[in-house]
Short mmCIF file of C-alpha atoms in Angstrom, two decimals:
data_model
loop_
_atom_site.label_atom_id
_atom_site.label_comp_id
_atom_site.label_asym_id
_atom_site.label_seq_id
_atom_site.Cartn_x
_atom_site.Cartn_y
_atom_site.Cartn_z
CA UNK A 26 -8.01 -12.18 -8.07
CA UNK A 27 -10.85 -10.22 -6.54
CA UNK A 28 -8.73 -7.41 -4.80
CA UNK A 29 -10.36 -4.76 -2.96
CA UNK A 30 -9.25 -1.17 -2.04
CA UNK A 31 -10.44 0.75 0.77
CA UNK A 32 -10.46 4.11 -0.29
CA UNK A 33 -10.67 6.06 -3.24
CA UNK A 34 -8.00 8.68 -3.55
CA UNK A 35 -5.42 8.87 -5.52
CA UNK A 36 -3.31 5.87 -4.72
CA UNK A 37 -6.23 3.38 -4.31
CA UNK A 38 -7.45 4.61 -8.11
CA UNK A 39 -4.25 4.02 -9.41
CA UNK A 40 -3.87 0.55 -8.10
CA UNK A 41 -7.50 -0.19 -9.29
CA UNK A 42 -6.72 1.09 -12.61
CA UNK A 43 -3.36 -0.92 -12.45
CA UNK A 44 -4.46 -4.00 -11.40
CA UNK A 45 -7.73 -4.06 -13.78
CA UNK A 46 -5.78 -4.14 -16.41
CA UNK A 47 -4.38 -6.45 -15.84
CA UNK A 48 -6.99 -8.72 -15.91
CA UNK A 49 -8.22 -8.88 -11.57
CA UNK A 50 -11.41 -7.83 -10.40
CA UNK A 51 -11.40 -4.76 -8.51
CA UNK A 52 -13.64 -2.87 -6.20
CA UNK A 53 -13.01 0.33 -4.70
CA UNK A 54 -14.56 0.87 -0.84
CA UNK A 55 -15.74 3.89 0.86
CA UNK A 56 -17.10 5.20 3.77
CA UNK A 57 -20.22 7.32 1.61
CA UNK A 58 -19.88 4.71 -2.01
CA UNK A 59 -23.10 7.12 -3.31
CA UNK A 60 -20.87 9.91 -3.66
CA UNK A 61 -18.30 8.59 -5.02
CA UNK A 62 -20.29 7.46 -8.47
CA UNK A 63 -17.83 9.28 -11.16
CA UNK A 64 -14.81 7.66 -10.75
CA UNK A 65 -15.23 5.25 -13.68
CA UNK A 66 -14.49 2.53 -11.31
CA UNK A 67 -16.99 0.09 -9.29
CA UNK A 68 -17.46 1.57 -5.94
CA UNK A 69 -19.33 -0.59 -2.98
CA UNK A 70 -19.29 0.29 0.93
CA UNK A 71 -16.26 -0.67 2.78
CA UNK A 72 -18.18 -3.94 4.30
CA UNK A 73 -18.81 -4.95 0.87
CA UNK A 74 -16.18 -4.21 -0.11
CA UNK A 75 -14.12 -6.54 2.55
CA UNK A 76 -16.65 -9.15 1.50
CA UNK A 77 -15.97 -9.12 -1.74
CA UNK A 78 -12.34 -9.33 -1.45
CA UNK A 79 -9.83 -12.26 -1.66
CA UNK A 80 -6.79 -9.17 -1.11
CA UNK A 81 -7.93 -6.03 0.90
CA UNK A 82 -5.44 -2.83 -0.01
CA UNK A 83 -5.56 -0.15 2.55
CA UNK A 84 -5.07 3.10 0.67
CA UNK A 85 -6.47 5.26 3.34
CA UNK A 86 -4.45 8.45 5.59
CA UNK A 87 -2.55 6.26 7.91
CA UNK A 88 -4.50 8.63 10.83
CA UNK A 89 -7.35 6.96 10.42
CA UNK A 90 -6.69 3.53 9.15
CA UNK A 91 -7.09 1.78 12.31
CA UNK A 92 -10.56 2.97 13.17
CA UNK A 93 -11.58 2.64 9.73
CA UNK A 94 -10.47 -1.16 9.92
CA UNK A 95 -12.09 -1.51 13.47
CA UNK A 96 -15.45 -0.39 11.76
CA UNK A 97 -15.50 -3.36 9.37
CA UNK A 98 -14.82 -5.62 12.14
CA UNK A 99 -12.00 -8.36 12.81
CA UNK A 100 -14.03 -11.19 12.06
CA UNK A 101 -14.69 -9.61 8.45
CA UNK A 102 -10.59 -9.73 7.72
CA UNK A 103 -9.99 -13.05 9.63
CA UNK A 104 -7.81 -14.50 7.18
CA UNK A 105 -7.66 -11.71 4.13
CA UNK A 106 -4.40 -11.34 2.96
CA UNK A 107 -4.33 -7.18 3.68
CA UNK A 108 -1.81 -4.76 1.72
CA UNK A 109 -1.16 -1.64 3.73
CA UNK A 110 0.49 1.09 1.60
CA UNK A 111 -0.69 4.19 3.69
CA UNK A 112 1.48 6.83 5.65
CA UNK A 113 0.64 8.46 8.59
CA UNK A 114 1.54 12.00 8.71
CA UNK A 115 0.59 15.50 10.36
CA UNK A 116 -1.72 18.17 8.55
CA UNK A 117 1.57 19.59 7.30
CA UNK A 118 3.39 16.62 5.84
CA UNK A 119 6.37 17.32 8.88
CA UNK A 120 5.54 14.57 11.14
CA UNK A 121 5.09 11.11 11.27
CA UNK A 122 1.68 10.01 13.30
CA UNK A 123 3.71 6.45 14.06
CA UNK A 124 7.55 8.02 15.04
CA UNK A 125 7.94 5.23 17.37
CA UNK A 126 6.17 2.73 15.83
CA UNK A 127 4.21 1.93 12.20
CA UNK A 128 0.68 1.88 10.85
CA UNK A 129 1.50 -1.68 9.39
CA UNK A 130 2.57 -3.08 12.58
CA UNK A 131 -0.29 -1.68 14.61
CA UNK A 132 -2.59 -3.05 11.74
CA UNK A 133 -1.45 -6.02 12.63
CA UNK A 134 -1.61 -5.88 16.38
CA UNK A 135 -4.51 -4.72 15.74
CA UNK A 136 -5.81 -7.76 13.50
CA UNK A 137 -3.90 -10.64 13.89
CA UNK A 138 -5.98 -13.03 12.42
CA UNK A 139 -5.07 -10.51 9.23
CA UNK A 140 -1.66 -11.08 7.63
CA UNK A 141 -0.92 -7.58 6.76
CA UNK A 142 2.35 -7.06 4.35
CA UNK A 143 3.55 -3.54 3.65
CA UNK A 144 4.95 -2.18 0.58
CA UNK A 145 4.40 0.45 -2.25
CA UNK A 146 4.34 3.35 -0.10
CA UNK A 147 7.75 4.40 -0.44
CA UNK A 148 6.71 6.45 -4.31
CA UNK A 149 4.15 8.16 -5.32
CA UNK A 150 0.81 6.59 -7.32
CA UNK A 151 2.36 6.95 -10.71
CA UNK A 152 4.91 4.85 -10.19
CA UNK A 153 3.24 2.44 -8.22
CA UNK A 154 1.57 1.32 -11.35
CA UNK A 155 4.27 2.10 -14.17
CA UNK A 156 8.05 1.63 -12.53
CA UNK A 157 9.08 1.01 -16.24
CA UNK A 158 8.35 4.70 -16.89
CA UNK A 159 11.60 5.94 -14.87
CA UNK A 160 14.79 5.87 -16.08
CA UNK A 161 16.70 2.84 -14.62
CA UNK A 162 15.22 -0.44 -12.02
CA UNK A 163 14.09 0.97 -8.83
CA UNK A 164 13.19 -1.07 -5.78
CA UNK A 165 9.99 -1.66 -4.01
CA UNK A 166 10.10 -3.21 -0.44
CA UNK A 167 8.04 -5.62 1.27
CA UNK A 168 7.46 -5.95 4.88
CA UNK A 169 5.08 -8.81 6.73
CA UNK A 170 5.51 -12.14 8.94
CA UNK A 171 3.67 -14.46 6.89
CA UNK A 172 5.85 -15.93 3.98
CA UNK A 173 2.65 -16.82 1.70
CA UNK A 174 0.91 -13.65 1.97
CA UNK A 175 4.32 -11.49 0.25
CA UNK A 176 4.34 -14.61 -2.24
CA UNK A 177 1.28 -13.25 -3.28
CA UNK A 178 1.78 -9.39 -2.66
CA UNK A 179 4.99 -10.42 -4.73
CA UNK A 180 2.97 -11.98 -7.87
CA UNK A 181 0.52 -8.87 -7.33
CA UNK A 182 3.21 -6.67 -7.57
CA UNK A 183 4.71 -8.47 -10.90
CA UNK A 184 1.32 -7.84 -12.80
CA UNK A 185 2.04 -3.68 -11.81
CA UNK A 186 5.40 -4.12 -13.38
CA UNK A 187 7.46 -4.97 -10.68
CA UNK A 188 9.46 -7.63 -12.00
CA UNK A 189 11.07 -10.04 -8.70
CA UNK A 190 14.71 -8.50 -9.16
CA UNK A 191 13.23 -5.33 -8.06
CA UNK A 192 11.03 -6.63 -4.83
CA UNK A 193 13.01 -6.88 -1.75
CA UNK A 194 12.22 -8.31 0.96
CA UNK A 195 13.41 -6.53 4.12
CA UNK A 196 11.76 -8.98 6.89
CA UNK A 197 9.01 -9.10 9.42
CA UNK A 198 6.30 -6.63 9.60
CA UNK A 199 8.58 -4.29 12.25
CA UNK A 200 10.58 -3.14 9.31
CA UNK A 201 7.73 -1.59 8.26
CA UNK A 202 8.51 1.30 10.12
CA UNK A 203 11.78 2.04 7.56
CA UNK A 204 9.57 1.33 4.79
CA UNK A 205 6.78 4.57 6.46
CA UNK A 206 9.38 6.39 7.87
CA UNK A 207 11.17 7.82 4.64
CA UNK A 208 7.93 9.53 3.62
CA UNK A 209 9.94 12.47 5.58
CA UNK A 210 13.03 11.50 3.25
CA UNK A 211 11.20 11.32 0.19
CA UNK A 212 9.24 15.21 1.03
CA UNK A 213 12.75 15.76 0.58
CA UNK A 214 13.83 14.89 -2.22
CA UNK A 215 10.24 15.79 -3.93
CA UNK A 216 11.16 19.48 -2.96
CA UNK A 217 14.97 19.10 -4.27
CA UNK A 218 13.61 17.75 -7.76
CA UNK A 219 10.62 19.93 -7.64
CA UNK A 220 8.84 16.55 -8.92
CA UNK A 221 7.17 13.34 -7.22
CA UNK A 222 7.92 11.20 -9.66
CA UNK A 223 10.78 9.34 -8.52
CA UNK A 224 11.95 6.50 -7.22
CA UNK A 225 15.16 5.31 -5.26
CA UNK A 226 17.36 1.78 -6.09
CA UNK A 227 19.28 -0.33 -3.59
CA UNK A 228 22.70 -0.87 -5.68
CA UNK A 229 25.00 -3.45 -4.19
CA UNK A 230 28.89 -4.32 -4.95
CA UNK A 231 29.65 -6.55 -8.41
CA UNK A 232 29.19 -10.17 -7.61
CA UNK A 233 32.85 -11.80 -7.28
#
């Protein structure tokens, strides 16, 4: 597929590297694409970049997703299956900039000609792309109203590693906000490992 990711930080490079090899067409989108040349990736402006696209990934700061959206216009993502993975959070990584709310749900209010589907933003970039690399199945969560969009964020997912036993679907795009709101949780438990490379597992009871 011809995915592309606004942004190019760490998470949106990871992805692109991820999903390139694994045989989709990436482009990476940014505000000022001429300065952002040495990243060994194609990089095109953020219109082009939605143009391009069959599967937009927002992999901006949650604070400024919205606006950054709003400059490429509605009628640009009218129909684009969009995957949000950002968090919005303060300066100082203690707040959430959505408490009451989440960025994927006001994406979607936002744009909702836009399915929007959340997921991959409850771990860090490096195991976004390589899950196998921990030590046990983890879980990755998925979030969005329309059924055929998280098919595809599902098969998307697959080629990263993550096989369907470990994608759970929690519901509608509202339960985004559990998926955005353990960012706090997982500070945490970052600074009680002293690491970022971690992931957490829903375990249930033995079937009967």
């Amino acid at each position: 597929m011809r995915i592309g990711l606004l942004g190019t930080g760490n998470v949106a490079r990871a992805l692109a590297h991820g999903w390139s090899a694994a045989g989709h067409d990436v482009l990476l989108g940014s505000r000022r694409p001429e300065e952002r040349t040495d990243l060994g990736l194609p990089v095109a402006s953020l219109s082009e970049t939605a143009a391009h696209a069959e599967v937009l990934v927002n992999a901006t700061p949650g604070t400024v997703s919205v606006d950054l959206l709003h400059s490429i216009g509605a009628p640009a993502l009218a129909g684009t299956l969009l995957i949000d993975v950002g968090v919005g959070l303060s300066d100082d990584f203690t707040e959430l900039s959505h408490p009451n709310s989440s960025l994927g749900e006001q994406i979607q209010e936002a744009f909702p000609l836009t399915p929007v589907v959340k997921t991959l933003c409850t771990m860090d970039s490096t195991v976004m792309i390589a899950p196998d690399g921990l030590d046990g199945p983890s879980t990755v969560f998925l979030s969005g109203d329309d059924a055929e969009a998280k098919r595809t964020t599902g098969r998307l997912l697959t080629d990263l590693g993550w096989p369907p036993s470990s994608q759970l679907d929690i519901g509608g795009i509202t339960t985004a906000r559990g998926q955005e709101h353990f960012a706090l949780l997982f500070i945490g438990i970052a600074g009680g490992l002293d690491a970022h490379t971690f992931n957490i597992n829903v375990v249930t009871r033995p079937s009967a």
